[in-house]
Each structure stands twice: as structure tokens, then as C-alpha cells.
mmCIF file of C-alpha atoms in Angstrom:
data_model
loop_
_atom_site.group_PDB
_atom_site.id
_atom_site.type_symbol
_atom_site.label_atom_id
_atom_site.label_comp_id
_atom_site.label_asym_id
_atom_site.label_seq_id
_atom_site.Cartn_x
_atom_site.Cartn_y
_atom_site.Cartn_z
ATOM 1 C CA MET A 1 0.000 0.000 0.000
ATOM 2 C CA LYS A 2 1.259 3.454 -0.919
ATOM 3 C CA ARG A 3 0.899 6.268 1.626
ATOM 4 C CA VAL A 4 0.233 9.932 0.801
ATOM 5 C CA LEU A 5 0.599 12.550 3.531
ATOM 6 C CA PHE A 6 -0.490 16.207 3.467
ATOM 7 C CA VAL A 7 1.190 18.632 5.876
ATOM 8 C CA CYS A 8 0.125 22.078 7.078
ATOM 9 C CA THR A 9 0.476 23.926 10.379
ATOM 10 C CA GLY A 10 -2.400 22.781 12.554
ATOM 11 C CA ASN A 11 -3.877 19.874 10.577
ATOM 12 C CA ILE A 12 -7.308 21.480 10.914
ATOM 13 C CA PHE A 13 -7.832 23.307 7.619
ATOM 14 C CA ARG A 14 -5.638 22.898 4.543
ATOM 15 C CA SER A 15 -4.089 19.444 5.019
ATOM 16 C CA LEU A 16 -7.373 18.111 6.409
ATOM 17 C CA THR A 17 -9.221 19.386 3.328
ATOM 18 C CA ALA A 18 -6.636 17.887 0.969
ATOM 19 C CA GLU A 19 -6.804 14.551 2.783
ATOM 20 C CA ARG A 20 -10.581 14.336 2.582
ATOM 21 C CA GLY A 21 -10.665 15.638 -0.987
ATOM 22 C CA LEU A 22 -8.095 13.142 -2.252
ATOM 23 C CA CYS A 23 -9.785 10.247 -0.453
ATOM 24 C CA HIS A 24 -13.008 11.199 -2.206
ATOM 25 C CA ALA A 25 -11.288 11.605 -5.583
ATOM 26 C CA LEU A 26 -9.672 8.170 -5.258
ATOM 27 C CA GLN A 27 -13.177 6.661 -5.047
ATOM 28 C CA GLY A 28 -12.420 4.023 -2.428
ATOM 29 C CA ARG A 29 -9.143 2.716 -3.810
ATOM 30 C CA THR A 30 -7.602 0.445 -1.206
ATOM 31 C CA ASP A 31 -4.042 0.528 -2.550
ATOM 32 C CA ILE A 32 -3.480 4.148 -1.449
ATOM 33 C CA HIS A 33 -3.750 5.402 2.127
ATOM 34 C CA VAL A 34 -4.212 9.163 2.538
ATOM 35 C CA SER A 35 -3.568 11.051 5.783
ATOM 36 C CA SER A 36 -2.556 14.440 7.111
ATOM 37 C CA ALA A 37 -0.561 15.992 9.943
ATOM 38 C CA GLY A 38 0.486 19.382 11.261
ATOM 39 C CA THR A 39 3.847 20.923 12.075
ATOM 40 C CA ALA A 40 2.661 22.754 15.212
ATOM 41 C CA ASP A 41 2.311 20.654 18.345
ATOM 42 C CA PHE A 42 -0.537 22.156 20.295
ATOM 43 C CA PRO A 43 -4.231 21.294 20.579
ATOM 44 C CA HIS A 44 -5.734 22.842 17.468
ATOM 45 C CA VAL A 45 -9.392 22.164 16.732
ATOM 46 C CA VAL A 46 -11.296 22.479 13.491
ATOM 47 C CA ALA A 47 -12.985 25.881 13.508
ATOM 48 C CA PRO A 48 -16.785 25.814 13.269
ATOM 49 C CA GLY A 49 -16.720 27.726 9.968
ATOM 50 C CA VAL A 50 -14.301 25.228 8.394
ATOM 51 C CA ARG A 51 -16.278 22.264 9.741
ATOM 52 C CA GLU A 52 -19.599 23.676 8.523
ATOM 53 C CA TYR A 53 -18.312 24.661 5.091
ATOM 54 C CA LEU A 54 -16.702 21.263 4.535
ATOM 55 C CA LEU A 55 -19.966 19.629 5.601
ATOM 56 C CA SER A 56 -21.836 21.777 3.062
ATOM 57 C CA ARG A 57 -19.431 20.401 0.438
ATOM 58 C CA GLY A 58 -20.152 16.805 1.547
ATOM 59 C CA PHE A 59 -17.265 16.230 3.953
ATOM 60 C CA ASP A 60 -18.076 15.466 7.590
ATOM 61 C CA VAL A 61 -14.917 16.213 9.586
ATOM 62 C CA SER A 62 -16.531 16.106 13.030
ATOM 63 C CA SER A 63 -14.515 13.004 13.951
ATOM 64 C CA HIS A 64 -11.175 14.496 12.828
ATOM 65 C CA ARG A 65 -8.405 14.526 15.432
ATOM 66 C CA ARG A 66 -5.319 16.471 14.492
ATOM 67 C CA ARG A 67 -1.899 14.804 14.434
ATOM 68 C CA THR A 68 1.529 16.287 14.945
ATOM 69 C CA LEU A 69 4.093 15.428 12.286
ATOM 70 C CA THR A 70 6.700 12.937 13.524
ATOM 71 C CA ASP A 71 9.639 10.990 12.101
ATOM 72 C CA ALA A 72 7.498 7.860 12.012
ATOM 73 C CA ILE A 73 4.699 9.546 10.066
ATOM 74 C CA VAL A 74 7.145 11.010 7.526
ATOM 75 C CA ASN A 75 9.124 7.790 7.166
ATOM 76 C CA GLU A 76 6.059 5.630 6.522
ATOM 77 C CA SER A 77 4.834 7.989 3.794
ATOM 78 C CA HIS A 78 5.749 7.397 0.156
ATOM 79 C CA LEU A 79 4.641 10.884 -0.876
ATOM 80 C CA VAL A 80 4.604 13.869 1.467
ATOM 81 C CA ILE A 81 2.939 17.030 0.146
ATOM 82 C CA ALA A 82 3.407 20.399 1.845
ATOM 83 C CA MET A 83 0.508 22.822 1.728
ATOM 84 C CA SER A 84 2.757 25.889 1.926
ATOM 85 C CA ILE A 85 6.355 26.988 1.483
ATOM 86 C CA ASP A 86 7.054 27.146 5.229
ATOM 87 C CA HIS A 87 5.846 23.553 5.638
ATOM 88 C CA ARG A 88 8.147 22.386 2.865
ATOM 89 C CA ALA A 89 11.089 24.169 4.517
ATOM 90 C CA TYR A 90 10.184 22.658 7.900
ATOM 91 C CA ILE A 91 10.052 19.129 6.474
ATOM 92 C CA ARG A 92 13.408 19.596 4.757
ATOM 93 C CA SER A 93 15.138 21.017 7.839
ATOM 94 C CA ARG A 94 13.556 18.728 10.428
ATOM 95 C CA PHE A 95 13.307 15.467 8.477
ATOM 96 C CA GLY A 96 15.814 15.947 5.627
ATOM 97 C CA ARG A 97 13.203 15.259 2.985
ATOM 98 C CA ALA A 98 12.473 17.293 -0.142
ATOM 99 C CA VAL A 99 8.751 17.402 -0.840
ATOM 100 C CA PRO A 100 6.505 19.100 -3.400
ATOM 101 C CA LEU A 101 4.028 21.814 -2.641
ATOM 102 C CA PHE A 102 0.366 20.909 -3.059
ATOM 103 C CA LEU A 103 -0.035 23.129 -6.112
ATOM 104 C CA GLU A 104 3.086 21.613 -7.725
ATOM 105 C CA ALA A 105 1.773 18.102 -7.102
ATOM 106 C CA CYS A 106 -1.425 19.161 -8.884
ATOM 107 C CA GLY A 107 0.545 20.350 -11.923
ATOM 108 C CA GLU A 108 0.309 24.069 -11.186
ATOM 109 C CA PRO A 109 3.155 26.519 -10.584
ATOM 110 C CA GLY A 110 4.682 26.043 -7.149
ATOM 111 C CA ASP A 111 3.145 28.525 -4.760
ATOM 112 C CA ALA A 112 1.827 28.576 -1.233
ATOM 113 C CA LEU A 113 -1.731 28.102 -0.137
ATOM 114 C CA PRO A 114 -1.600 30.750 2.587
ATOM 115 C CA ASP A 115 -3.196 30.250 5.961
ATOM 116 C CA ILE A 116 -5.860 32.650 7.132
ATOM 117 C CA GLU A 117 -3.471 34.760 9.239
ATOM 118 C CA GLU A 118 -1.123 35.108 6.266
ATOM 119 C CA ALA A 119 -3.802 36.108 3.766
ATOM 120 C CA VAL A 120 -6.082 38.209 5.958
ATOM 121 C CA LEU A 121 -3.889 40.588 7.910
ATOM 122 C CA ASP A 122 -6.812 41.874 9.966
ATOM 123 C CA TRP A 123 -8.133 38.360 10.609
ATOM 124 C CA GLN A 124 -8.997 39.081 14.234
ATOM 125 C CA THR A 125 -11.422 41.862 13.304
ATOM 126 C CA ASN A 126 -12.554 40.915 9.798
ATOM 127 C CA PRO A 127 -14.659 37.735 9.967
ATOM 128 C CA ALA A 128 -16.096 38.281 6.477
ATOM 129 C CA ALA A 129 -12.626 38.246 4.896
ATOM 130 C CA VAL A 130 -11.663 35.211 6.992
ATOM 131 C CA ALA A 131 -14.741 33.311 5.839
ATOM 132 C CA ALA A 132 -14.156 34.280 2.198
ATOM 133 C CA HIS A 133 -10.516 33.161 2.299
ATOM 134 C CA MET A 134 -11.428 29.918 4.050
ATOM 135 C CA ARG A 135 -14.134 29.079 1.508
ATOM 136 C CA ALA A 136 -11.928 29.999 -1.465
ATOM 137 C CA THR A 137 -9.056 27.875 -0.134
ATOM 138 C CA ILE A 138 -11.288 24.872 0.504
ATOM 139 C CA ASP A 139 -12.865 25.233 -2.942
ATOM 140 C CA ARG A 140 -9.455 25.443 -4.592
ATOM 141 C CA ILE A 141 -8.102 22.388 -2.759
ATOM 142 C CA LEU A 142 -11.237 20.332 -3.477
ATOM 143 C CA GLY A 143 -11.178 21.447 -7.095
ATOM 144 C CA LEU A 144 -7.592 20.283 -7.522
ATOM 145 C CA THR A 145 -7.701 16.935 -5.724
ATOM 146 C CA PRO A 146 -9.249 15.075 -8.697
ATOM 147 C CA ILE A 147 -6.313 16.289 -10.791
ATOM 148 C CA LEU A 148 -3.908 15.148 -8.093
ATOM 149 C CA ALA A 149 -5.620 11.741 -8.011
ATOM 150 C CA ARG A 150 -4.939 11.326 -11.735
ATOM 151 C CA ARG A 151 -1.285 12.360 -11.267
ATOM 152 C CA LEU A 152 -0.575 10.113 -8.273
ATOM 153 C CA GLU A 153 0.848 7.155 -10.172
ATOM 154 C CA ALA A 154 3.646 9.326 -11.580
ATOM 155 C CA LEU A 155 4.259 11.047 -8.215
ATOM 156 C CA LEU A 156 4.448 7.779 -6.266
ATOM 157 C CA VAL A 157 7.222 6.320 -8.434
#
């Protein structure tokens, strides 16, 4: 069985969305295991807005429990995909492994999928902008995971 791992900061937004989206796009294939983890080791929880929007898109993440990235998780994974540039740098420095960015793995130019705090500078006082960024990011990830599913054979070589 091949293992694909998505990595972001808290494992409660971007990597979680990519995990669920790719699982769905793979249509129940049993030869590929998809998971996710986060680089930050503290008790993140899926925000209600993320949980509700994913549910509206058909993805129930109420049972999701975040994981912190470890040597064991990285070493058991055949393909590790970083959701942003800082995650890729962290994986290289901490685990000595070069990994693609999510957009690169999907065949797009390598760029970050910024977290809410990176994209919405006034995130603490601008809930409308936070919600818009969150929805746009989820939509983009879910829109690209079918493409990633078709590209997996070449990426898992």
C-alpha cells in the first residue's frame, strides 16, 4: 500500500481538506492510504466555519483529530505534500526530505496556499474576509484533488 501525507500547520484546515478531498477523488481505492498531519504541536481544533463549510461540500470532519508530524509519520509515507512553502522548509530542515508543494503536485506553478493569518492581515477583526478566504481555499483544494488523483501514479514512483 502506498501512503500519501499532506502537511500544514495545525492539521485542521488545509491538510485536512486535501486529505478528505483526495480520499473522495480516489473513489475508495484500497491501494493508497491518505492522511494528514500538522507541524505545530498544540491542541488545534477544526474551527466551526471550516467544519460547517466542509460539511456543506459533503465532507463530515466532526470526527477528525489532528496529528503532529513525527519521524514515524514522515518515514512511513511514500509521498509527502506540503501545503505551503514554510511547511516544505520545515520538512526539509527537520526530516531531511524534499517534498513538493500541493499546487506543484497538482501540476500548477509552485506557490503557497496561505493560511488565514497570512492572507487576511486583519483576521482578528474581519470575519467576512476570513470566511471568504477559508471558503476559497477549501474550494481550490477540493477542485484540484481530482487532478492530483490522476497524477498520483507518476508522483508515487
